[in-house]
Amino acid sequence: MSPRVLAPLLLALAAAPIQAQEVLIIGTPEPPATTLPEPAATTEQDGLQLGVDRLWTEFGAFTEGEARAATNVHFTGVVAAAWRPAPAWTLRAALRLDADAQSGADRLRALALDYDESYLRYSNPQRRLTLGAQTVLWGRVDEIPPTDRLSVQDISRFAIDELDDRRRAVPLLRWEEFGTDHKLDLVVIPEFRPAELPDDDSVWYPVDRDQGRLLGIRPDPLLAALVRGASTGDDRPGGAGAGLRFSQSLSGLDYALTVQHTRHSLPYYELDPAVRRALLAGADVASALAAGGERPTFLGRHPYTTILGGDLGVVIGGATLRLEAAWLSDVPVTTRDLRLDTVAGLDWVAGIEFYPGDADTRVNLQLAGRHLLDAPPVIDWVDTLSLNGQLESEWGQGRWRGRLRFAAGLNRHDLYLNPEIAYIAREPHEFYLGAHYFDGEDGTFGGFYADDTLIATGWRVRY
């Protein structure tokens, strides 16, 4: 099924401290490898394999009295079939089922079927060719890799899920060429797939019509009045995208360079021109909204952008240092007179990962910035600076894992905390108890979700 894009990411979702260009990405980075991975050479023919790829179920309770919901139940399941008709060929087909139930003032019952990674692949020790739906995640850093622009974002649960659960597969053609110490990766996406957004009844929906708030946008009285009475839509454009990444692994140092041309995954919503003209002519909000007729008040746009970027990883002593940056040609913004415009942007992340004491404890810290270059007066955040990371430790002979994920704004108050304790002795099964805490000033992600602090318990398994 095609993904549903039911909710806007109004005006400037791409500019908040805990999210760089598009969406917060939290996960575990891969350390620099001494050699680049190569496709495994299979010497015998395999039969058809059917099974469960991953399962995940979670129950959560909202703790704040002002929350729009009382409880939330989430389920994700992926089943897959794989067949290797010859040693160099692999055929895979997979389906994904997502279900959500929400109780309280804002009730929700949602069920969605989607394709997962489904492709035909040819591989040998020198190259790998893939045709079909695949998840592509480029970049080196943990939280918000600036060069990860070909991915289809999944923010159906905002930013509270793991990295692997925050991406959707997209039909593409991928050619990976492997050398002794380098890799060339070419991806062509023939048809644009927009981001997966929450249902408009979900607490994670990025528009608060009751209070007239837009996720990631500074408070504005006029916008608040427009949002309370707004309708939304998405232009769902077509068009292709492509990217090329060259990476090389040297002694104690890895680096990569990339060039990409693609559409922004998340929609940036433009105020209907007729509504804008009516406002500029002096009409009140109700009259201006009526001037838009049956058209959506805010229409989601996905402008093309060219990305030039690179990343670097180096091991110094017992620590791994990572640096990643990207220049973007066209970042959408909204001017003070509510006109859509585009400007150049720069995203960067610098991080360090180390193991204090022993290998059972890991610390990953990252400093991230996002800057709009030569921007006119806009309602978007022009500069953001944040600190994010993860603290993780295991004990009880590897039976238990404790973890704290966090993101904090440095140039404005914006805070996200995700403590979690998990029982991991029955690998690949995990049983966990955790919380998602938000706080922040108006216009930040933490401020937007401050009433949606969640305590959650669940089970997840990956095969």
Tab-separated table of C-alpha atoms in Angstrom:
chain	number	residue	atom	x	y	z
A	1	MET	CA	0.000	0.000	0.000
A	2	SER	CA	1.094	3.565	-0.519
A	3	PRO	CA	1.793	5.315	2.772
A	4	ARG	CA	-0.795	7.780	4.044
A	5	VAL	CA	0.301	11.358	4.371
A	6	LEU	CA	-2.540	12.687	6.498
A	7	ALA	CA	-0.830	15.284	8.651
A	8	PRO	CA	1.146	18.428	7.862
A	9	LEU	CA	4.496	19.272	9.206
A	10	LEU	CA	3.462	22.911	9.023
A	11	LEU	CA	5.810	25.606	7.842
A	12	ALA	CA	9.154	24.682	9.411
A	13	LEU	CA	9.388	21.274	10.979
A	14	ALA	CA	12.979	21.313	9.820
A	15	ALA	CA	14.275	23.803	12.381
A	16	ALA	CA	14.332	22.730	16.018
A	17	PRO	CA	17.147	21.878	18.429
A	18	ILE	CA	16.420	18.194	18.719
A	19	GLN	CA	16.049	17.792	14.986
A	20	ALA	CA	18.292	19.157	12.360
A	21	GLN	CA	16.923	19.368	8.851
A	22	GLU	CA	14.025	16.986	9.026
A	23	VAL	CA	13.629	14.683	11.940
A	24	LEU	CA	15.373	13.491	15.093
A	25	ILE	CA	17.254	10.272	14.515
A	26	ILE	CA	18.319	8.262	17.520
A	27	GLY	CA	20.212	5.048	17.302
A	28	THR	CA	23.560	3.374	17.704
A	29	PRO	CA	26.271	4.437	15.254
A	30	GLU	CA	28.614	2.007	13.631
A	31	PRO	CA	32.272	2.531	14.554
A	32	PRO	CA	34.713	3.095	11.733
A	33	ALA	CA	35.554	-0.217	10.124
A	34	THR	CA	39.072	-1.279	9.327
A	35	THR	CA	37.814	-2.603	5.998
A	36	LEU	CA	34.681	-1.886	4.055
A	37	PRO	CA	31.993	-4.591	4.033
A	38	GLU	CA	31.698	-6.769	0.983
A	39	PRO	CA	28.797	-8.858	-0.257
A	40	ALA	CA	29.002	-12.367	1.068
A	41	ALA	CA	29.789	-14.964	-1.579
A	42	THR	CA	27.337	-17.851	-1.341
A	43	THR	CA	28.584	-21.236	-2.464
A	44	GLU	CA	25.345	-23.159	-2.386
A	45	GLN	CA	21.785	-22.639	-3.490
A	46	ASP	CA	19.169	-21.922	-0.816
A	47	GLY	CA	15.494	-22.802	-0.889
A	48	LEU	CA	12.534	-20.608	-0.115
A	49	GLN	CA	12.611	-19.149	3.403
A	50	LEU	CA	9.473	-17.784	5.060
A	51	GLY	CA	9.298	-16.183	8.469
A	52	VAL	CA	8.897	-13.238	10.763
A	53	ASP	CA	11.474	-10.510	10.264
A	54	ARG	CA	10.587	-8.440	13.331
A	55	LEU	CA	7.797	-7.932	15.846
A	56	TRP	CA	7.214	-5.122	18.285
A	57	THR	CA	4.355	-4.382	20.649
A	58	GLU	CA	4.156	-1.582	23.217
A	59	PHE	CA	1.706	-0.240	25.784
A	60	GLY	CA	2.079	3.323	27.034
A	61	ALA	CA	0.333	5.602	29.526
A	62	PHE	CA	0.447	9.389	29.368
A	63	THR	CA	1.238	10.944	32.735
A	64	GLU	CA	0.229	14.594	32.320
A	65	GLY	CA	-3.257	15.771	33.169
A	66	GLU	CA	-3.363	17.990	30.068
A	67	ALA	CA	-2.518	15.149	27.694
A	68	ARG	CA	-4.940	14.641	24.814
A	69	ALA	CA	-4.912	10.857	25.368
A	70	ALA	CA	-4.727	8.480	28.325
A	71	THR	CA	-3.113	5.379	26.823
A	72	ASN	CA	-1.497	4.253	23.600
A	73	VAL	CA	-0.972	0.759	22.177
A	74	HIS	CA	1.355	0.234	19.221
A	75	PHE	CA	2.178	-2.854	17.143
A	76	THR	CA	4.548	-3.366	14.219
A	77	GLY	CA	5.115	-6.677	12.475
A	78	VAL	CA	7.104	-7.575	9.362
A	79	VAL	CA	6.912	-10.926	7.585
A	80	ALA	CA	9.279	-11.784	4.766
A	81	ALA	CA	10.000	-14.425	2.152
A	82	ALA	CA	13.463	-14.913	0.663
A	83	TRP	CA	14.628	-17.163	-2.131
A	84	ARG	CA	18.082	-17.657	-3.582
A	85	PRO	CA	17.606	-19.299	-6.999
A	86	ALA	CA	21.361	-19.156	-7.651
A	87	PRO	CA	24.404	-18.322	-5.519
A	88	ALA	CA	24.622	-14.742	-6.802
A	89	TRP	CA	20.898	-13.946	-6.820
A	90	THR	CA	18.479	-13.139	-3.998
A	91	LEU	CA	14.767	-12.448	-4.211
A	92	ARG	CA	13.017	-10.991	-1.165
A	93	ALA	CA	9.430	-9.881	-0.520
A	94	ALA	CA	8.175	-8.418	2.757
A	95	LEU	CA	4.997	-6.884	4.171
A	96	ARG	CA	4.680	-4.588	7.170
A	97	LEU	CA	1.629	-4.160	9.396
A	98	ASP	CA	1.227	-1.244	11.800
A	99	ALA	CA	-1.591	-0.879	14.305
A	100	ASP	CA	-2.268	1.908	16.805
A	101	ALA	CA	-4.965	2.376	19.425
A	102	GLN	CA	-5.310	5.488	21.547
A	103	SER	CA	-7.764	6.101	24.382
A	104	GLY	CA	-8.815	9.315	26.068
A	105	ALA	CA	-10.132	12.604	24.712
A	106	ASP	CA	-8.545	11.969	21.307
A	107	ARG	CA	-9.357	8.374	20.403
A	108	LEU	CA	-7.585	6.569	17.609
A	109	ARG	CA	-7.919	3.221	15.877
A	110	ALA	CA	-5.573	2.839	12.915
A	111	LEU	CA	-4.392	-0.118	10.853
A	112	ALA	CA	-1.987	0.233	7.915
A	113	LEU	CA	-0.354	-2.279	5.571
A	114	ASP	CA	2.831	-1.342	3.739
A	115	TYR	CA	5.611	-3.002	1.798
A	116	ASP	CA	8.961	-3.465	3.509
A	117	GLU	CA	12.296	-4.297	1.864
A	118	SER	CA	11.348	-6.242	-1.288
A	119	TYR	CA	13.862	-6.580	-4.081
A	120	LEU	CA	15.833	-8.596	-6.584
A	121	ARG	CA	19.569	-8.521	-5.834
A	122	TYR	CA	22.690	-9.680	-7.624
A	123	SER	CA	25.942	-9.804	-5.663
A	124	ASN	CA	29.506	-10.969	-5.960
A	125	PRO	CA	32.678	-9.957	-4.092
A	126	GLN	CA	33.140	-6.858	-6.279
A	127	ARG	CA	29.631	-5.432	-6.602
A	128	ARG	CA	26.015	-5.590	-5.516
A	129	LEU	CA	23.028	-4.547	-7.652
A	130	THR	CA	19.595	-4.108	-6.066
A	131	LEU	CA	16.316	-3.410	-7.828
A	132	GLY	CA	13.259	-2.896	-5.653
A	133	ALA	CA	12.192	-1.422	-2.341
A	134	GLN	CA	15.044	-0.849	0.087
A	135	THR	CA	15.933	1.349	3.040
A	136	VAL	CA	18.965	3.539	2.400
A	137	LEU	CA	20.610	5.240	5.381
A	138	TRP	CA	23.733	7.221	4.580
A	139	GLY	CA	25.825	9.109	7.085
A	140	ARG	CA	28.051	8.384	10.037
A	141	VAL	CA	26.706	10.155	13.105
A	142	ASP	CA	24.097	8.857	15.500
A	143	GLU	CA	21.419	11.435	16.029
A	144	ILE	CA	20.879	13.478	12.902
A	145	PRO	CA	23.148	12.506	9.992
A	146	PRO	CA	23.144	15.583	7.716
A	147	THR	CA	23.923	13.548	4.583
A	148	ASP	CA	20.967	11.180	5.084
A	149	ARG	CA	18.670	12.784	2.480
A	150	LEU	CA	17.505	9.880	0.318
A	151	SER	CA	15.713	8.193	3.220
A	152	VAL	CA	11.951	8.096	3.547
A	153	GLN	CA	11.347	9.494	7.017
A	154	ASP	CA	8.843	7.854	9.364
A	155	ILE	CA	7.635	10.161	12.130
A	156	SER	CA	4.326	8.424	12.776
A	157	ARG	CA	5.446	8.319	16.434
A	158	PHE	CA	7.420	11.542	16.199
A	159	ALA	CA	10.963	10.846	17.449
A	160	ILE	CA	10.527	8.280	20.191
A	161	ASP	CA	11.435	5.159	18.209
A	162	GLU	CA	14.756	3.551	17.345
A	163	LEU	CA	16.646	4.506	14.198
A	164	ASP	CA	15.668	1.350	12.301
A	165	ASP	CA	11.988	2.030	13.013
A	166	ARG	CA	12.213	5.582	11.686
A	167	ARG	CA	12.760	4.701	8.033
A	168	ARG	CA	10.531	3.239	5.326
A	169	ALA	CA	11.568	1.338	2.221
A	170	VAL	CA	11.390	3.068	-1.152
A	171	PRO	CA	11.574	1.549	-4.685
A	172	LEU	CA	15.012	2.252	-6.138
A	173	LEU	CA	17.952	1.055	-8.197
A	174	ARG	CA	21.185	0.713	-6.215
A	175	TRP	CA	24.654	-0.118	-7.479
A	176	GLU	CA	27.374	-0.756	-4.892
A	177	GLU	CA	30.926	-1.251	-6.140
A	178	PHE	CA	33.470	-2.628	-3.638
A	179	GLY	CA	37.242	-2.173	-3.724
A	180	THR	CA	39.910	-3.309	-1.310
A	181	ASP	CA	39.607	-0.161	0.815
A	182	HIS	CA	36.813	1.856	-0.802
A	183	LYS	CA	33.194	1.674	-1.891
A	184	LEU	CA	31.149	3.518	-4.509
A	185	ASP	CA	27.400	3.634	-3.858
A	186	LEU	CA	24.960	4.923	-6.486
A	187	VAL	CA	21.225	5.180	-5.755
A	188	VAL	CA	18.495	6.213	-8.210
A	189	ILE	CA	14.929	6.636	-6.934
A	190	PRO	CA	12.575	6.748	-9.955
A	191	GLU	CA	9.496	7.974	-8.062
A	192	PHE	CA	9.400	10.183	-4.979
A	193	ARG	CA	7.859	8.741	-1.811
A	194	PRO	CA	6.977	11.305	0.887
A	195	ALA	CA	7.477	10.807	4.600
A	196	GLU	CA	5.174	8.696	6.754
A	197	LEU	CA	3.263	11.042	9.071
A	198	PRO	CA	0.949	10.430	12.045
A	199	ASP	CA	-2.794	10.110	11.830
A	200	ASP	CA	-4.434	13.461	12.531
A	201	ASP	CA	-6.014	12.026	15.717
A	202	SER	CA	-2.654	10.889	17.066
A	203	VAL	CA	-1.000	12.771	19.927
A	204	TRP	CA	2.088	12.899	17.683
A	205	TYR	CA	0.233	14.824	14.980
A	206	PRO	CA	2.318	17.976	14.327
A	207	VAL	CA	-0.619	20.395	14.402
A	208	ASP	CA	-2.426	21.468	17.559
A	209	ARG	CA	-5.622	23.070	16.288
A	210	ASP	CA	-6.980	23.628	19.791
A	211	GLN	CA	-4.129	25.982	20.680
A	212	GLY	CA	-3.200	26.990	17.154
A	213	ARG	CA	0.340	25.648	17.374
A	214	LEU	CA	2.632	24.330	14.663
A	215	LEU	CA	5.401	21.895	15.480
A	216	GLY	CA	8.816	23.554	15.369
A	217	ILE	CA	7.498	27.085	14.659
A	218	ARG	CA	7.802	30.083	16.927
A	219	PRO	CA	4.483	31.323	18.345
A	220	ASP	CA	2.658	33.879	16.207
A	221	PRO	CA	-0.871	35.235	16.861
A	222	LEU	CA	-1.845	35.398	13.187
A	223	LEU	CA	-0.601	31.888	12.462
A	224	ALA	CA	-2.368	30.604	15.573
A	225	ALA	CA	-5.670	31.962	14.297
A	226	LEU	CA	-5.070	30.485	10.847
A	227	VAL	CA	-4.159	27.064	12.230
A	228	ARG	CA	-7.325	26.863	14.354
A	229	GLY	CA	-9.450	27.094	11.232
A	230	ALA	CA	-7.079	25.553	8.691
A	231	SER	CA	-7.445	22.622	6.349
A	232	THR	CA	-4.391	20.820	5.042
A	233	GLY	CA	-3.311	18.814	2.033
A	234	ASP	CA	-0.249	17.562	0.187
A	235	ASP	CA	0.678	18.094	-3.441
A	236	ARG	CA	2.347	14.616	-3.531
A	237	PRO	CA	4.717	15.474	-6.387
A	238	GLY	CA	6.362	12.973	-8.640
A	239	GLY	CA	9.902	13.135	-9.885
A	240	ALA	CA	13.091	11.203	-9.395
A	241	GLY	CA	16.002	11.535	-7.012
A	242	ALA	CA	19.556	10.272	-7.040
A	243	GLY	CA	22.696	10.211	-4.955
A	244	LEU	CA	26.319	9.123	-5.172
A	245	ARG	CA	28.534	8.330	-2.174
A	246	PHE	CA	32.219	7.453	-2.193
A	247	SER	CA	33.708	6.066	1.021
A	248	GLN	CA	37.177	4.885	1.910
A	249	SER	CA	38.587	3.088	4.923
A	250	LEU	CA	42.175	3.809	5.878
A	251	SER	CA	44.240	2.872	8.914
A	252	GLY	CA	42.257	4.257	11.862
A	253	LEU	CA	40.322	6.666	9.633
A	254	ASP	CA	37.189	6.455	7.486
A	255	TYR	CA	35.729	9.172	5.307
A	256	ALA	CA	33.001	9.617	2.716
A	257	LEU	CA	31.896	12.231	0.183
A	258	THR	CA	28.415	12.503	-1.296
A	259	VAL	CA	26.388	14.467	-3.820
A	260	GLN	CA	22.606	14.117	-3.987
A	261	HIS	CA	19.649	15.683	-5.755
A	262	THR	CA	16.289	14.829	-4.251
A	263	ARG	CA	13.088	16.201	-2.787
A	264	HIS	CA	12.648	16.958	0.910
A	265	SER	CA	11.045	13.913	2.497
A	266	LEU	CA	8.931	15.854	4.975
A	267	PRO	CA	6.356	18.305	3.630
A	268	TYR	CA	6.855	22.022	4.164
A	269	TYR	CA	3.454	23.653	4.160
A	270	GLU	CA	2.722	26.742	2.104
A	271	LEU	CA	-0.156	29.076	2.920
A	272	ASP	CA	-2.704	29.163	0.100
A	273	PRO	CA	-1.918	32.208	-2.122
A	274	ALA	CA	-5.560	33.361	-2.134
A	275	VAL	CA	-5.653	33.329	1.684
A	276	ARG	CA	-2.377	35.233	1.799
A	277	ARG	CA	-3.597	37.867	-0.668
A	278	ALA	CA	-6.766	38.369	1.359
A	279	LEU	CA	-4.748	38.864	4.540
A	280	LEU	CA	-2.453	41.367	2.830
A	281	ALA	CA	-5.525	43.235	1.589
A	282	GLY	CA	-6.708	43.672	5.172
A	283	ALA	CA	-9.290	40.875	5.474
A	284	ASP	CA	-9.882	39.272	8.855
A	285	VAL	CA	-8.885	35.642	9.390
A	286	ALA	CA	-12.356	34.202	8.788
A	287	SER	CA	-12.760	36.104	5.514
A	288	ALA	CA	-9.258	35.182	4.398
A	289	LEU	CA	-9.866	31.490	5.060
A	290	ALA	CA	-13.111	31.691	3.073
A	291	ALA	CA	-11.172	33.201	0.168
A	292	GLY	CA	-9.310	29.924	-0.174
A	293	GLY	CA	-12.474	28.130	-1.200
A	294	GLU	CA	-12.227	24.336	-1.241
A	295	ARG	CA	-8.439	24.335	-1.516
A	296	PRO	CA	-6.344	23.342	1.509
A	297	THR	CA	-5.312	26.312	3.624
A	298	PHE	CA	-1.836	24.820	3.873
A	299	LEU	CA	-0.476	22.672	1.040
A	300	GLY	CA	2.542	20.476	1.618
A	301	ARG	CA	5.465	21.124	-0.701
A	302	HIS	CA	8.521	18.949	-1.270
A	303	PRO	CA	11.024	21.151	-3.095
A	304	TYR	CA	14.085	19.706	-4.755
A	305	THR	CA	17.452	20.361	-3.157
A	306	THR	CA	21.033	19.591	-4.071
A	307	ILE	CA	23.193	18.254	-1.252
A	308	LEU	CA	26.978	18.332	-1.035
A	309	GLY	CA	28.349	16.644	2.045
A	310	GLY	CA	30.847	14.416	3.707
A	311	ASP	CA	31.644	12.585	6.889
A	312	LEU	CA	34.764	11.561	8.758
A	313	GLY	CA	35.508	9.027	11.482
A	314	VAL	CA	38.830	8.668	13.255
A	315	VAL	CA	39.998	6.576	16.202
A	316	ILE	CA	42.199	8.374	18.728
A	317	GLY	CA	43.228	6.346	21.722
A	318	GLY	CA	40.107	4.665	23.047
A	319	ALA	CA	37.688	7.161	21.499
A	320	THR	CA	36.029	7.439	18.097
A	321	LEU	CA	35.557	10.955	16.764
A	322	ARG	CA	32.945	11.639	14.088
A	323	LEU	CA	32.235	14.696	11.977
A	324	GLU	CA	29.545	15.089	9.332
A	325	ALA	CA	28.250	18.106	7.424
A	326	ALA	CA	26.018	18.912	4.461
A	327	TRP	CA	25.288	22.009	2.392
A	328	LEU	CA	21.764	22.184	0.968
A	329	SER	CA	20.856	24.413	-1.960
A	330	ASP	CA	17.129	24.880	-1.248
A	331	VAL	CA	15.755	24.794	2.282
A	332	PRO	CA	12.114	25.972	2.407
A	333	VAL	CA	11.282	28.898	4.694
A	334	THR	CA	8.359	31.253	5.261
A	335	THR	CA	8.933	34.995	5.164
A	336	ARG	CA	7.370	37.453	7.585
A	337	ASP	CA	4.609	38.170	5.055
A	338	LEU	CA	3.815	34.402	4.911
A	339	ARG	CA	5.393	33.777	1.503
A	340	LEU	CA	7.177	30.500	0.720
A	341	ASP	CA	10.840	30.928	-0.165
A	342	THR	CA	13.985	28.781	-0.276
A	343	VAL	CA	17.475	29.531	1.034
A	344	ALA	CA	20.748	27.644	1.344
A	345	GLY	CA	21.377	25.752	4.551
A	346	LEU	CA	24.232	24.144	6.453
A	347	ASP	CA	23.831	21.196	8.843
A	348	TRP	CA	26.707	19.747	10.854
A	349	VAL	CA	27.302	17.277	13.689
A	350	ALA	CA	30.489	16.584	15.678
A	351	GLY	CA	30.537	13.625	18.060
A	352	ILE	CA	32.672	11.432	20.279
A	353	GLU	CA	32.071	7.845	21.383
A	354	PHE	CA	34.064	6.107	24.106
A	355	TYR	CA	33.871	3.316	26.676
A	356	PRO	CA	34.781	4.571	30.150
A	357	GLY	CA	36.087	1.875	32.454
A	358	ASP	CA	35.194	-1.213	30.418
A	359	ALA	CA	33.320	-2.380	27.349
A	360	ASP	CA	30.049	-2.745	29.274
A	361	THR	CA	29.468	1.020	29.321
A	362	ARG	CA	29.246	3.220	26.242
A	363	VAL	CA	28.997	7.007	25.992
A	364	ASN	CA	28.102	8.820	22.775
A	365	LEU	CA	27.910	12.632	22.772
A	366	GLN	CA	27.146	14.860	19.786
A	367	LEU	CA	27.025	18.592	19.172
A	368	ALA	CA	24.718	19.554	16.303
A	369	GLY	CA	23.979	22.769	14.473
A	370	ARG	CA	21.690	23.950	11.721
A	371	HIS	CA	21.991	27.302	9.983
A	372	LEU	CA	20.004	29.071	7.278
A	373	LEU	CA	22.434	31.013	5.079
A	374	ASP	CA	21.656	34.560	3.917
A	375	ALA	CA	18.016	34.116	4.918
A	376	PRO	CA	15.624	37.076	4.707
A	377	PRO	CA	13.459	37.829	7.772
A	378	VAL	CA	11.586	34.559	8.323
A	379	ILE	CA	9.392	32.956	10.966
A	380	ASP	CA	11.606	29.851	10.995
A	381	TRP	CA	14.432	29.249	13.449
A	382	VAL	CA	17.523	30.570	11.620
A	383	ASP	CA	20.174	29.008	13.854
A	384	THR	CA	19.870	26.045	16.190
A	385	LEU	CA	22.446	24.413	18.425
A	386	SER	CA	21.858	21.242	20.437
A	387	LEU	CA	23.578	18.500	22.385
A	388	ASN	CA	22.345	14.941	22.036
A	389	GLY	CA	23.600	11.485	22.764
A	390	GLN	CA	23.256	8.174	24.489
A	391	LEU	CA	24.565	6.568	27.667
A	392	GLU	CA	24.346	2.779	27.770
A	393	SER	CA	25.520	0.055	30.120
A	394	GLU	CA	25.009	-3.704	30.604
A	395	TRP	CA	25.206	-5.735	33.793
A	396	GLY	CA	24.242	-9.103	35.249
A	397	GLN	CA	26.476	-10.968	32.796
A	398	GLY	CA	24.803	-9.226	29.881
A	399	ARG	CA	21.243	-9.985	30.971
A	400	TRP	CA	20.253	-6.363	31.617
A	401	ARG	CA	20.783	-3.139	29.732
A	402	GLY	CA	20.205	0.409	30.928
A	403	ARG	CA	20.133	3.304	28.498
A	404	LEU	CA	19.495	7.032	28.444
A	405	ARG	CA	18.887	8.831	25.173
A	406	PHE	CA	18.660	12.596	25.324
A	407	ALA	CA	18.545	15.794	23.286
A	408	ALA	CA	18.858	19.296	24.712
A	409	GLY	CA	18.765	22.676	23.030
A	410	LEU	CA	21.699	24.948	23.817
A	411	ASN	CA	20.478	28.246	22.396
A	412	ARG	CA	16.898	27.780	23.650
A	413	HIS	CA	15.212	25.597	26.263
A	414	ASP	CA	14.266	22.306	24.598
A	415	LEU	CA	14.600	18.914	26.275
A	416	TYR	CA	13.887	15.259	25.473
A	417	LEU	CA	14.815	12.381	27.813
A	418	ASN	CA	14.329	8.655	27.173
A	419	PRO	CA	15.513	6.436	30.048
A	420	GLU	CA	15.018	2.702	29.499
A	421	ILE	CA	15.829	-0.570	31.228
A	422	ALA	CA	15.637	-3.810	29.229
A	423	TYR	CA	15.970	-7.530	29.904
A	424	ILE	CA	18.031	-8.891	26.999
A	425	ALA	CA	19.085	-12.368	28.172
A	426	ARG	CA	16.706	-14.113	25.753
A	427	GLU	CA	18.205	-12.749	22.544
A	428	PRO	CA	16.788	-11.754	20.076
A	429	HIS	CA	13.915	-10.883	22.437
A	430	GLU	CA	13.924	-7.684	24.495
A	431	PHE	CA	11.502	-6.776	27.282
A	432	TYR	CA	11.712	-3.140	28.317
A	433	LEU	CA	10.327	-0.390	30.511
A	434	GLY	CA	11.011	3.225	29.643
A	435	ALA	CA	9.773	6.792	29.549
A	436	HIS	CA	9.675	9.683	27.083
A	437	TYR	CA	9.862	13.099	28.733
A	438	PHE	CA	9.443	16.437	26.927
A	439	ASP	CA	9.888	20.021	28.089
A	440	GLY	CA	10.762	23.303	26.402
A	441	GLU	CA	9.787	26.813	25.473
A	442	ASP	CA	7.032	27.640	23.005
A	443	GLY	CA	7.991	26.840	19.434
A	444	THR	CA	10.299	23.941	20.298
A	445	PHE	CA	9.624	20.237	20.043
A	446	GLY	CA	9.908	19.823	23.794
A	447	GLY	CA	7.401	22.608	24.328
A	448	PHE	CA	4.978	21.229	21.748
A	449	TYR	CA	4.905	17.773	23.369
A	450	ALA	CA	5.286	18.895	26.990
A	451	ASP	CA	1.851	17.458	27.823
A	452	ASP	CA	2.647	14.102	26.190
A	453	THR	CA	5.192	12.586	28.581
A	454	LEU	CA	4.788	8.821	28.247
A	455	ILE	CA	5.679	5.759	30.308
A	456	ALA	CA	5.883	2.667	28.107
A	457	THR	CA	6.553	-1.048	28.405
A	458	GLY	CA	6.890	-3.526	25.593
A	459	TRP	CA	8.515	-6.425	23.782
A	460	ARG	CA	10.511	-6.377	20.581
A	461	VAL	CA	12.302	-9.008	18.568
A	462	ARG	CA	14.391	-8.921	15.380
A	463	TYR	CA	15.502	-12.006	13.470
